[in-house]
Short mmCIF file of N, CA and C in Angstrom, two decimals:
data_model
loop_
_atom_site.label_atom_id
_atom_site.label_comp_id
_atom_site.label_asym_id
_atom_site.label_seq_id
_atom_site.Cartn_x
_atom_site.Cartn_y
_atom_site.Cartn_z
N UNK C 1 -26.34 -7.88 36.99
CA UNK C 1 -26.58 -6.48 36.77
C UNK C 1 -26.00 -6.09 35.41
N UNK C 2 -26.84 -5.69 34.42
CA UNK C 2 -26.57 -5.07 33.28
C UNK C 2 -26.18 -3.08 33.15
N UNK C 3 -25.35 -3.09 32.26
CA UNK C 3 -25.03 -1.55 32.59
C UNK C 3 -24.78 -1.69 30.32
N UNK C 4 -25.28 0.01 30.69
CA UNK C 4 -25.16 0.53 29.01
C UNK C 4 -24.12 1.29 28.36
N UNK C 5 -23.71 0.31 27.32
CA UNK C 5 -22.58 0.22 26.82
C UNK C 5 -21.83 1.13 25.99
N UNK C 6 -23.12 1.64 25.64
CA UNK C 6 -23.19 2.72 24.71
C UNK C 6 -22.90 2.10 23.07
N UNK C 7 -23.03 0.74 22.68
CA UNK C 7 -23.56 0.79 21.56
C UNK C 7 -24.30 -0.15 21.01
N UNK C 8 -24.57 0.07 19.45
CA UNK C 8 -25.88 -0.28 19.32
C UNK C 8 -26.69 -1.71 19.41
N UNK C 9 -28.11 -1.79 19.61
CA UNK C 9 -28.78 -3.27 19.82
C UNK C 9 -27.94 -3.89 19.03
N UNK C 10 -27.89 -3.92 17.87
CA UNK C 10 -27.51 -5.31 17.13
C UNK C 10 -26.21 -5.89 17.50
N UNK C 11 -25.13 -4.43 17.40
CA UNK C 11 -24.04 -5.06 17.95
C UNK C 11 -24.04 -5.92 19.35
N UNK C 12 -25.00 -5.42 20.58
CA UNK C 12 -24.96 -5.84 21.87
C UNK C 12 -25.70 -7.46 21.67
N UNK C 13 -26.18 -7.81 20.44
CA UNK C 13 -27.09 -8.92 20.61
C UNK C 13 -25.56 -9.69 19.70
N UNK C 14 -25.07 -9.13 19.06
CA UNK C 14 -24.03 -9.59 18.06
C UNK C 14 -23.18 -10.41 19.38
N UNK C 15 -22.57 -9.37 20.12
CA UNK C 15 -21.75 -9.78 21.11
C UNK C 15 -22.09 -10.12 22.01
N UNK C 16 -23.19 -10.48 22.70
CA UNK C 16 -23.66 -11.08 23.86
C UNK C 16 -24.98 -12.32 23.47
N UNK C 17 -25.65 -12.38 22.98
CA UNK C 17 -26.51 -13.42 23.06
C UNK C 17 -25.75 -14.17 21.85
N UNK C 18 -25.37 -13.40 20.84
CA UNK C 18 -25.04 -14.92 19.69
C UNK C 18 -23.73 -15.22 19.89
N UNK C 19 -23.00 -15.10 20.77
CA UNK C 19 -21.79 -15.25 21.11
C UNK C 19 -22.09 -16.54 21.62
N UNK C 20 -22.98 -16.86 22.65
CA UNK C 20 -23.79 -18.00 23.13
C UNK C 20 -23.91 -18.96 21.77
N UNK C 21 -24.42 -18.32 21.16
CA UNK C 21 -24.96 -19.56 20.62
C UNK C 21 -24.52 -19.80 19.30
N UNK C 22 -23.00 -19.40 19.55
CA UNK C 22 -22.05 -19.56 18.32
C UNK C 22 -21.14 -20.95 18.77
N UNK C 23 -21.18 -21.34 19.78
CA UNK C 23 -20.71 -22.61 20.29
C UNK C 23 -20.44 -24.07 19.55
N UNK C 24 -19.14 -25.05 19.68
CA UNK C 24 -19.13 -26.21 19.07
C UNK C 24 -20.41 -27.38 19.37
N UNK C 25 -21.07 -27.40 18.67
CA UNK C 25 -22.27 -28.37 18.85
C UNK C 25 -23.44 -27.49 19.36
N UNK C 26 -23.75 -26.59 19.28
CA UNK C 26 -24.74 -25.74 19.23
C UNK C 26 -25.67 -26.78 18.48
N UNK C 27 -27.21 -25.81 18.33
CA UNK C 27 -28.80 -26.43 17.97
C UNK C 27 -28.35 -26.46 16.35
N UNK C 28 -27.33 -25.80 15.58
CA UNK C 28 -27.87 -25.48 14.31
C UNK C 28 -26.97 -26.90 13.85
N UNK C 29 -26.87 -27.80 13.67
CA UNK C 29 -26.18 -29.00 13.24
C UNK C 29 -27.53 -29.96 12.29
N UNK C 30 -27.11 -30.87 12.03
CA UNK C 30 -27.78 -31.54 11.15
C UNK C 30 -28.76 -32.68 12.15
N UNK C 31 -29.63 -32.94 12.23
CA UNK C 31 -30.39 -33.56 12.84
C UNK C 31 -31.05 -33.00 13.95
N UNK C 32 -30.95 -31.85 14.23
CA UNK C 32 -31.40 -31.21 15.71
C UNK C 32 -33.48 -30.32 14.89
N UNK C 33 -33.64 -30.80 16.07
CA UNK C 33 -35.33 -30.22 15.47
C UNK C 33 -35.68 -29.12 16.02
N UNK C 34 -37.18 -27.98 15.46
CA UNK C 34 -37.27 -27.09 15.62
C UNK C 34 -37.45 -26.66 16.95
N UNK C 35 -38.17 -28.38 17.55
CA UNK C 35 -38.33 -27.70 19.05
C UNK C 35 -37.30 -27.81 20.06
N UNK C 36 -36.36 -28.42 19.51
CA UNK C 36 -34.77 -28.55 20.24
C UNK C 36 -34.21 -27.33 20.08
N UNK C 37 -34.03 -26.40 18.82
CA UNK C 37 -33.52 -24.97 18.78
C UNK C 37 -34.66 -24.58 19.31
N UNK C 38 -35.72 -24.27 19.72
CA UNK C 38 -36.92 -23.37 20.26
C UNK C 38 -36.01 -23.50 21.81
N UNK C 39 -36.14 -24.57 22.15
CA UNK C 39 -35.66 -25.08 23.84
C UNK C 39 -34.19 -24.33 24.39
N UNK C 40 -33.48 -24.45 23.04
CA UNK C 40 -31.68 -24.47 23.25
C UNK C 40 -31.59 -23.03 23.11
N UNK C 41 -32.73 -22.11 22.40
CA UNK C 41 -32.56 -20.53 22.44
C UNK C 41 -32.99 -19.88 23.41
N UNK C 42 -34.45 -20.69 24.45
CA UNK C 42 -34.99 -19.95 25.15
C UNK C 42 -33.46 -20.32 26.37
N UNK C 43 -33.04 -21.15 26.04
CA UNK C 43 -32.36 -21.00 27.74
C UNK C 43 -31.11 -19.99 27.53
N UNK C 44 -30.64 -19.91 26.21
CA UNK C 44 -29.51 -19.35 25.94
C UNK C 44 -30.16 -17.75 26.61
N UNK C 45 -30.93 -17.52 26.28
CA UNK C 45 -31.61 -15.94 26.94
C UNK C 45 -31.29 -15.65 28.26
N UNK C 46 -32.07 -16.99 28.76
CA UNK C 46 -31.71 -17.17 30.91
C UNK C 46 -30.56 -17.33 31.24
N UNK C 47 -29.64 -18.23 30.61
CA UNK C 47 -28.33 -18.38 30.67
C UNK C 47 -27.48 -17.25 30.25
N UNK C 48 -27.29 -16.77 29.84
CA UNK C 48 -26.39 -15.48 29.41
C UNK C 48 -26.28 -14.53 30.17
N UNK C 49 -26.86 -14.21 31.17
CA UNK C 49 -27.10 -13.60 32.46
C UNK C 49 -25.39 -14.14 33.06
N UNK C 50 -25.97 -15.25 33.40
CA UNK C 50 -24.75 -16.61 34.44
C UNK C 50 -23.77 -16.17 33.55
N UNK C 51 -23.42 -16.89 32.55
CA UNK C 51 -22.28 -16.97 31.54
C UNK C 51 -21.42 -15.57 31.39
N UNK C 52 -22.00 -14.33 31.21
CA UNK C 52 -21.53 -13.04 31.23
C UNK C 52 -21.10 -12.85 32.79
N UNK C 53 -22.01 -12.76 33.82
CA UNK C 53 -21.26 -12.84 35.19
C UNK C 53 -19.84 -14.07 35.74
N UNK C 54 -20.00 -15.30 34.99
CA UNK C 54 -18.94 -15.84 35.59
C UNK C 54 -17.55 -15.30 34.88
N UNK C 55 -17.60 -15.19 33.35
CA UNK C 55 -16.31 -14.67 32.72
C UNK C 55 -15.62 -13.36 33.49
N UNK C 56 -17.03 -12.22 33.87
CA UNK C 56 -16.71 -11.07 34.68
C UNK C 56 -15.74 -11.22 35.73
N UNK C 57 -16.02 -12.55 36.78
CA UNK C 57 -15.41 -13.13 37.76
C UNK C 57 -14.30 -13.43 37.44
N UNK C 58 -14.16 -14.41 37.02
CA UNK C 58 -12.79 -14.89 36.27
C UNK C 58 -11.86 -13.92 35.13
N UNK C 59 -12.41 -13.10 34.85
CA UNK C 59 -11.33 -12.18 34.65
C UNK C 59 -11.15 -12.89 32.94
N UNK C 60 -12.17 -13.59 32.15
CA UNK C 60 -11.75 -13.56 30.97
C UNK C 60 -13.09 -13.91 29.82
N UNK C 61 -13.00 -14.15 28.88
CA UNK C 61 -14.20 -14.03 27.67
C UNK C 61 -13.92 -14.88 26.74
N UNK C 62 -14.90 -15.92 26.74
CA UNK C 62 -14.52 -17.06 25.78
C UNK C 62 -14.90 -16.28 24.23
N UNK C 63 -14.78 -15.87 23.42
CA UNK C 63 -15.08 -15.39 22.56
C UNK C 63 -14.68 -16.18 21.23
N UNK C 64 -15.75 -16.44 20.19
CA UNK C 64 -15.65 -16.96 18.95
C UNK C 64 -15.72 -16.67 18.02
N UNK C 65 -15.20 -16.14 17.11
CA UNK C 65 -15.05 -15.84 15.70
C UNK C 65 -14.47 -15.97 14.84
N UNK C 66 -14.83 -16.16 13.52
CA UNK C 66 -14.10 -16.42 12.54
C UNK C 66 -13.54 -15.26 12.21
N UNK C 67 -13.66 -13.81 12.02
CA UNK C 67 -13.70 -12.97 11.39
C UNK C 67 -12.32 -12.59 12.29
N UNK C 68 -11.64 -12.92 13.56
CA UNK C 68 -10.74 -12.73 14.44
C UNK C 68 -9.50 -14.15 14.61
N UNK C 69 -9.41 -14.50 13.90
CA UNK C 69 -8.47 -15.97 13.95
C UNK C 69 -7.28 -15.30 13.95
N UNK C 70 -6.75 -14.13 13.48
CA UNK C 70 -5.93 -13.53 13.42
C UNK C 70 -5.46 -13.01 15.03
N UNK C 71 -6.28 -13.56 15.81
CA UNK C 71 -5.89 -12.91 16.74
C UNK C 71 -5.54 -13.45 17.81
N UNK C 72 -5.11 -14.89 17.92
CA UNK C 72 -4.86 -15.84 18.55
C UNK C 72 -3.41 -15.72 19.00
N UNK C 73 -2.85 -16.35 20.05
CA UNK C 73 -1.59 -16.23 20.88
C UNK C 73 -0.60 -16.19 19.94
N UNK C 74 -0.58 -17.63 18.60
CA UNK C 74 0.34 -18.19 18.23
C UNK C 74 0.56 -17.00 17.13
N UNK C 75 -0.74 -16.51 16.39
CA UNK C 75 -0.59 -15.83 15.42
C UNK C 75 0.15 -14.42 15.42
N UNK C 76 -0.29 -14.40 16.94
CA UNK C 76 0.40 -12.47 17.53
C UNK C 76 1.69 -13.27 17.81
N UNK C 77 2.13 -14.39 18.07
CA UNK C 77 3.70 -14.51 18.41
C UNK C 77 4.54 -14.27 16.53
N UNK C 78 4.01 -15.10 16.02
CA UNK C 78 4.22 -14.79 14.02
C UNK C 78 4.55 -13.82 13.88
N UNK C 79 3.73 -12.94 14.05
CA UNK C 79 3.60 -11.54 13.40
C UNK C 79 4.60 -10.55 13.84
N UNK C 80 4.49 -11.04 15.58
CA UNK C 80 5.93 -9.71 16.15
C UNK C 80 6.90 -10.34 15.59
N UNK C 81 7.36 -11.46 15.12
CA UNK C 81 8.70 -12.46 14.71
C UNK C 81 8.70 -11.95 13.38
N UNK C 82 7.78 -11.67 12.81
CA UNK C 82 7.88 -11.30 11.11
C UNK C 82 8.39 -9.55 11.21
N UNK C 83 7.36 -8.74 11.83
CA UNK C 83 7.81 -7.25 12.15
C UNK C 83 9.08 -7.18 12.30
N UNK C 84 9.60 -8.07 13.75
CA UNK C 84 11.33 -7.54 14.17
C UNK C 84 12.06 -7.87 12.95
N UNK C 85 11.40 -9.07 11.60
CA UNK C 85 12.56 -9.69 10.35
C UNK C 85 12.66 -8.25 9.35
N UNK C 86 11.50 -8.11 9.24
CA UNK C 86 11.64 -6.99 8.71
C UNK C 86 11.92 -5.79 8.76
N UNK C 87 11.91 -5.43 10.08
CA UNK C 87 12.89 -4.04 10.89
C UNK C 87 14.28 -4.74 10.75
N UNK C 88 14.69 -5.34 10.98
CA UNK C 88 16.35 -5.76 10.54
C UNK C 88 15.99 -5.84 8.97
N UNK C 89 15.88 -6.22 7.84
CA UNK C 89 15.79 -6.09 7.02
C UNK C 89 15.83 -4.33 6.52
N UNK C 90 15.04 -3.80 7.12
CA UNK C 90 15.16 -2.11 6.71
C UNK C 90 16.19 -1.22 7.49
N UNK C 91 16.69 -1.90 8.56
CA UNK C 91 17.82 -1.42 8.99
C UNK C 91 19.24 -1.84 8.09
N UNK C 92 19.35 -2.64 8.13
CA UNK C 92 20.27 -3.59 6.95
C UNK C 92 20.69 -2.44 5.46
N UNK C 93 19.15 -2.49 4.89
CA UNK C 93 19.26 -2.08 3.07
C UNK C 93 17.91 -1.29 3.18
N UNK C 94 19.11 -0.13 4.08
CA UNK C 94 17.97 1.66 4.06
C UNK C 94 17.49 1.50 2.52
N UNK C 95 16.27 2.04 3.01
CA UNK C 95 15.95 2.63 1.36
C UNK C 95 16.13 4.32 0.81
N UNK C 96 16.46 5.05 2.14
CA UNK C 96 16.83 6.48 2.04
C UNK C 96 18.39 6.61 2.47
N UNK C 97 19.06 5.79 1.81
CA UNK C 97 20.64 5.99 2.60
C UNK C 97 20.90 7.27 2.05
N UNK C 98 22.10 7.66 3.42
CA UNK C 98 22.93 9.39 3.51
C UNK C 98 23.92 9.37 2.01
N UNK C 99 23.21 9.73 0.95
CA UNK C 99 24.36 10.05 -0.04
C UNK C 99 24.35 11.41 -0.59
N UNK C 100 24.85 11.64 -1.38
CA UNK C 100 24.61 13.22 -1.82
C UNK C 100 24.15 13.13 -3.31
N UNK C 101 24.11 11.84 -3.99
CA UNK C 101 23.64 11.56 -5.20
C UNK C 101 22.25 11.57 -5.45
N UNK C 102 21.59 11.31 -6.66
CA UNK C 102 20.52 11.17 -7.01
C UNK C 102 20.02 9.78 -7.06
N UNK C 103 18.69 9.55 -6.26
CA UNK C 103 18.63 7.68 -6.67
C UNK C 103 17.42 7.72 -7.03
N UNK C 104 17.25 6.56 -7.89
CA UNK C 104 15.83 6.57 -7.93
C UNK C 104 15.07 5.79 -7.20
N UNK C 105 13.92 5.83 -6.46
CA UNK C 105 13.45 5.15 -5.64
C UNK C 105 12.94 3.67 -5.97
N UNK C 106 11.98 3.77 -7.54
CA UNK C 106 11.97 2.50 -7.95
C UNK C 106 12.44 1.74 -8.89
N UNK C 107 14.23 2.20 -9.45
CA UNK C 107 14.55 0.99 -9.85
C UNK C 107 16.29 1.39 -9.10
N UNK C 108 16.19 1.95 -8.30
CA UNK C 108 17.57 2.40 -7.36
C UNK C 108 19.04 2.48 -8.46
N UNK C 109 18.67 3.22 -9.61
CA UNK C 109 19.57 4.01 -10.70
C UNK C 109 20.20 5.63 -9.72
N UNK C 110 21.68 5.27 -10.07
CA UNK C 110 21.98 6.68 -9.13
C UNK C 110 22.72 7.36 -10.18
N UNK C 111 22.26 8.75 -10.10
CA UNK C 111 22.79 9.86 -10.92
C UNK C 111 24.36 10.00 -10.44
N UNK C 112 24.78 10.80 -11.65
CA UNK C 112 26.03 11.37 -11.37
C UNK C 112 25.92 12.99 -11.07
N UNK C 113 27.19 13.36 -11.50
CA UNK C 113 27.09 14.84 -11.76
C UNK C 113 26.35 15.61 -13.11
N UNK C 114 26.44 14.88 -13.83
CA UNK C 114 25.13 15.49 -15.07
C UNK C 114 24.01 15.54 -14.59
N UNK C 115 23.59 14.82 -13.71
CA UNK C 115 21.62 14.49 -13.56
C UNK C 115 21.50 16.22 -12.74
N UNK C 116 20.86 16.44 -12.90
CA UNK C 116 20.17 17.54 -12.64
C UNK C 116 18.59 18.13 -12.32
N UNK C 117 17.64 17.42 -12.37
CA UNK C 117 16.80 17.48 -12.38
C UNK C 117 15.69 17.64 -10.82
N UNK C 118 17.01 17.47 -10.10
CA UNK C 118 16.35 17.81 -9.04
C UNK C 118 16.72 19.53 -8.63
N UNK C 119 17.18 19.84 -9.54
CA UNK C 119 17.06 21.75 -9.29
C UNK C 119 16.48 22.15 -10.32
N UNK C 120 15.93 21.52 -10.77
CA UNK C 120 14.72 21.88 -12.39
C UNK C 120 14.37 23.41 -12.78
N UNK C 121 13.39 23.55 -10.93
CA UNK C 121 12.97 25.09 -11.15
C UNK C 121 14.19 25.93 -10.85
N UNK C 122 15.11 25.87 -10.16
CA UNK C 122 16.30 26.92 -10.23
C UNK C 122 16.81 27.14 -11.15
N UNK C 123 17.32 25.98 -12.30
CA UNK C 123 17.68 26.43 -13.28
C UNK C 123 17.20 27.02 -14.58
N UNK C 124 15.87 26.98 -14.15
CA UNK C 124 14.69 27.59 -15.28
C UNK C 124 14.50 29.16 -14.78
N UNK C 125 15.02 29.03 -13.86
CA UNK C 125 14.88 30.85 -13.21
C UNK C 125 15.67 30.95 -14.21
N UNK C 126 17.16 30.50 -13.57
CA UNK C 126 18.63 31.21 -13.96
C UNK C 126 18.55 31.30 -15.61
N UNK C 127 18.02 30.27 -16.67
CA UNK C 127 17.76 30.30 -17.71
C UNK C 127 17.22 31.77 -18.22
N UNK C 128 15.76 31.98 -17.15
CA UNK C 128 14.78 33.17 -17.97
C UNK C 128 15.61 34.49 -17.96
N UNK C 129 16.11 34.30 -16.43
CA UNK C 129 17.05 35.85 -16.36
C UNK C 129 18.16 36.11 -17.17
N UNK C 130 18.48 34.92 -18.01
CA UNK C 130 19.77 35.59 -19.13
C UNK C 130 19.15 35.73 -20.54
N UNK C 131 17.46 35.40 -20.42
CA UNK C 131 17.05 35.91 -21.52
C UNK C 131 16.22 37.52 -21.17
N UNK C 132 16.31 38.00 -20.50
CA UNK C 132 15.48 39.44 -19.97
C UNK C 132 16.02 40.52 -21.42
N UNK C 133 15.53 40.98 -21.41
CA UNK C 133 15.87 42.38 -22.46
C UNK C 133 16.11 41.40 -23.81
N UNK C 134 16.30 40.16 -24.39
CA UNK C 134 16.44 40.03 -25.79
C UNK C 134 15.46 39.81 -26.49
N UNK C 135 15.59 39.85 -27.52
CA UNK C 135 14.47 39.71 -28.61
C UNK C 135 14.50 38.09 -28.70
N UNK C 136 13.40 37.39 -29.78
CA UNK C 136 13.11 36.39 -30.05
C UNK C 136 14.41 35.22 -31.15
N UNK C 137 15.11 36.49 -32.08
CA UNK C 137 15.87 36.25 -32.94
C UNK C 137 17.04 36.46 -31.85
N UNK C 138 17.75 37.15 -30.92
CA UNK C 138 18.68 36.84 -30.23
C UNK C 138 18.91 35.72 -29.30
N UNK C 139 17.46 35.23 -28.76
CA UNK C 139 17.67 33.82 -27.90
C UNK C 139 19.18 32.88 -28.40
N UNK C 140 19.65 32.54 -27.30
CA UNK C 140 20.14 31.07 -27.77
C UNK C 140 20.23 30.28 -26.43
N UNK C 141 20.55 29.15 -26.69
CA UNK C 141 19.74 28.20 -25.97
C UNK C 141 21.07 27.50 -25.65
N UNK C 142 21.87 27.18 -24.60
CA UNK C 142 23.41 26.48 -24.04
C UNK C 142 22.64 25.05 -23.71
N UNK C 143 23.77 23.74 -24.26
CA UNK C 143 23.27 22.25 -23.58
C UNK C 143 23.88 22.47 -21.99
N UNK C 144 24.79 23.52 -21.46
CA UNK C 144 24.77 23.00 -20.21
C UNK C 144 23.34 23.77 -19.40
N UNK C 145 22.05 24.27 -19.86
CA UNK C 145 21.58 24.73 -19.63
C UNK C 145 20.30 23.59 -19.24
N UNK C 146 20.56 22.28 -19.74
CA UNK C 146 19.72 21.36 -20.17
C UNK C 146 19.09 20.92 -19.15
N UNK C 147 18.29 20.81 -18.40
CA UNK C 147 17.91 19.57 -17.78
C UNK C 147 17.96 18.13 -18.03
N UNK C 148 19.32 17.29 -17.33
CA UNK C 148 18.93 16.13 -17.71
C UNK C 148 18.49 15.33 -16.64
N UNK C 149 17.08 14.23 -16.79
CA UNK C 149 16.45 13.60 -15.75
C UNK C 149 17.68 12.27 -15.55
N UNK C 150 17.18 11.90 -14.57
CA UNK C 150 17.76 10.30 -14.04
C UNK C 150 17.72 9.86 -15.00
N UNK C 151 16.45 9.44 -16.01
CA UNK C 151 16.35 8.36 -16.83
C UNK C 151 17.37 8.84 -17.82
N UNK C 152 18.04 9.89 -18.05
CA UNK C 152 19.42 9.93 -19.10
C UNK C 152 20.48 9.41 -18.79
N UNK C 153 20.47 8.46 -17.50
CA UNK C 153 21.50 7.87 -16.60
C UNK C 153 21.95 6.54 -17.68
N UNK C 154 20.70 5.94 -18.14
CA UNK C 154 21.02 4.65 -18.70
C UNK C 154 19.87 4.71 -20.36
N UNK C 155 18.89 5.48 -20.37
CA UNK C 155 18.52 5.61 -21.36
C UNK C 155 19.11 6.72 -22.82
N UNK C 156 20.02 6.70 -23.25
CA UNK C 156 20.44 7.48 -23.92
C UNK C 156 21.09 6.83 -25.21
N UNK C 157 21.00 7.66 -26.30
CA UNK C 157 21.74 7.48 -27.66
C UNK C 157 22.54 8.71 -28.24
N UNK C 158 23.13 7.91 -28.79
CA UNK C 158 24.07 9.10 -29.65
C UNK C 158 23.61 9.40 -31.23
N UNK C 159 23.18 10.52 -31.38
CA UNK C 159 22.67 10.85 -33.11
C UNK C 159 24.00 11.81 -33.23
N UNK C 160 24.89 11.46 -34.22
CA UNK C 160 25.87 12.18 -34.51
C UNK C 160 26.72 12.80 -33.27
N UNK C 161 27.15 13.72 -33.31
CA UNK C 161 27.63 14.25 -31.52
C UNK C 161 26.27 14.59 -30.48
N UNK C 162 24.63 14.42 -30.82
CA UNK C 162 24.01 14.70 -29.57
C UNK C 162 23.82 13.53 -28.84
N UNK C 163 24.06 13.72 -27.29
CA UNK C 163 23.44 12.03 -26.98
C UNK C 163 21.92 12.87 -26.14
N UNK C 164 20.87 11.84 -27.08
CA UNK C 164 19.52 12.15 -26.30
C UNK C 164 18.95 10.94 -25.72
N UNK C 165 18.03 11.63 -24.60
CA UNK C 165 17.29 10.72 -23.56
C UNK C 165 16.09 10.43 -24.74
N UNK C 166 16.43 9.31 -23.92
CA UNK C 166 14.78 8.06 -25.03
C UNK C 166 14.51 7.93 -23.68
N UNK C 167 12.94 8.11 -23.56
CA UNK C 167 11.58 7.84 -22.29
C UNK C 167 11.11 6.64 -23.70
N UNK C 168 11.49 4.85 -22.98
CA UNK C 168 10.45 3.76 -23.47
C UNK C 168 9.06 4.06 -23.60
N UNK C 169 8.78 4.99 -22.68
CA UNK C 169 7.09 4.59 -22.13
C UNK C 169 6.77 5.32 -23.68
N UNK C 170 7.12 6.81 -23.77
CA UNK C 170 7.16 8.00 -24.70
C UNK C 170 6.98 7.76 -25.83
N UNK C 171 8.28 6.33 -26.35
CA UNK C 171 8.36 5.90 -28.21
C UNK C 171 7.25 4.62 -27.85
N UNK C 172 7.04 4.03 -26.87
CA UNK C 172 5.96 3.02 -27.51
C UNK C 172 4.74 4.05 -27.57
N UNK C 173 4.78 4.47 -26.92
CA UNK C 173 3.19 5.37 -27.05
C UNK C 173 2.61 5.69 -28.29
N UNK C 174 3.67 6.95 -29.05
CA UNK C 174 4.14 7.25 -30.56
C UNK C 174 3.69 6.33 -31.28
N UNK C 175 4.84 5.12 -31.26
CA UNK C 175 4.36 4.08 -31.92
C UNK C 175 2.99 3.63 -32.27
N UNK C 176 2.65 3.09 -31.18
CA UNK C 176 1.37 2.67 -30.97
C UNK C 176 0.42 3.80 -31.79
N UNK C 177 0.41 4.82 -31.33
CA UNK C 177 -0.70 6.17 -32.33
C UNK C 177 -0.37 6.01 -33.88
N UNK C 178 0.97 6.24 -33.60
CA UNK C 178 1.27 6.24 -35.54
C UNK C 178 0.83 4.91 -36.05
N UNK C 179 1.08 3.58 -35.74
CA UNK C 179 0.66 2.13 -36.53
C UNK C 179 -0.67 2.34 -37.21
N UNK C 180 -0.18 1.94 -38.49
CA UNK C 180 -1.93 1.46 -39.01
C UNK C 180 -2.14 0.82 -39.01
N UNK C 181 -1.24 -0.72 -39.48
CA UNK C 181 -1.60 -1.62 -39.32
C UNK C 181 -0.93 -2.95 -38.29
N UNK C 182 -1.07 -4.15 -38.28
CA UNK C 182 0.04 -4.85 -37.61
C UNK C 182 1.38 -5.05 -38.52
N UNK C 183 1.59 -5.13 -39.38
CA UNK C 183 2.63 -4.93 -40.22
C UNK C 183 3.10 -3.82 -40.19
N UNK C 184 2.54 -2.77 -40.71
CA UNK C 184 3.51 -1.52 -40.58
C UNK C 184 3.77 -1.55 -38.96
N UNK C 185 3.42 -2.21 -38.04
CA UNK C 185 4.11 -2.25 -36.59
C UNK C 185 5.36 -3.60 -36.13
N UNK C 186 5.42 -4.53 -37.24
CA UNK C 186 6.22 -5.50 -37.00
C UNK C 186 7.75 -4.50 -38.15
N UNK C 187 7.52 -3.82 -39.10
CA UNK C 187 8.57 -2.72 -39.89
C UNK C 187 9.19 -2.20 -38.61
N UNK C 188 8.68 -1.32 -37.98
CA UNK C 188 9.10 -0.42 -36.69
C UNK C 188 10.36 -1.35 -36.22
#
């Protein structure tokens, strides 16, 4: 007795008749003739009836595929053995540990008390509101007012008393636009 599966022909022929005749030593081998696969398909039709009812019985499904090797006893035993290595591994060396510092996520550089940049927009408020009512010629501008990012953690120079953040990505870029030639880029 057949019942509807609800999906479509090809898949139901995918999974039930060529499942049959996806078998070790099946018709499609080297020496087998047309009227040997004519013979070996018509029965696979009559047979698949039997074959689908006895697995039903027995409570299991020989099933073949390449596209599923992944899914074999030994391979699901691997995989939970690899998962639990790596849940101890992320339990071990959190990547969000409880600190109150600044880290960076991808090269794990941790700020001090200068880095600032994670209150960026607060301090750009507090900035605008001590400029309210002045003119253009009264501005002035405080370094503790500065934003400095993470990358001033380890990227920085000193020009006389300022120390400024160098962004690598920023001066090769520059570079690169300004060069005319390969020489004036081996000068640099």
């Amino acid at each position: 007795m057949f019942f509807f599966s609800g999906i479509a022909n090809d898949q139901t022929i995918e999974q039930t008749l060529m499942k049959g005749m996806s078998v070790e030593g099946g018709p499609f081998k080297r020496g087998a003739t047309e009227s040997v696969v004519y013979k070996w398909i018509r029965g696979v039709i009559y047979s698949q009836g039997i074959i689908e009812g006895i697995e039903n019985f027995c409570n299991i499904s020989f099933n073949k595929s390449h596209q599923h090797s992944d899914s074999t006893d030994a391979r699901i035993d691997r995989d939970d053995i690899d998962v639990k290595l790596l849940e101890d591994f992320f339990v071990q060396h959190s990547l969000f540990p409880d600190t109150d510092a600044v880290i960076s996520i991808d090269t794990g550089i941790t700020g001090d008390k200068d880095i600032n940049c994670y209150d960026a927009f607060e301090q750009g408020l507090t900035a605008m509101k001590k400029t309210e009512g002045q003119t253009l010629l009264e501005l002035k501008s405080s370094r503790k007012d500065k934003i400095n990012p993470l990358l001033a953690k380890n990227n920085k120079i000193k020009i006389r008393e300022d120390v400024i953040t160098v962004e690598p990505l920023l001066l090769f870029q520059r570079i690169c636009v300004l060069k005319k030639t390969m020489k004036s880029f081996k000068i640099i």
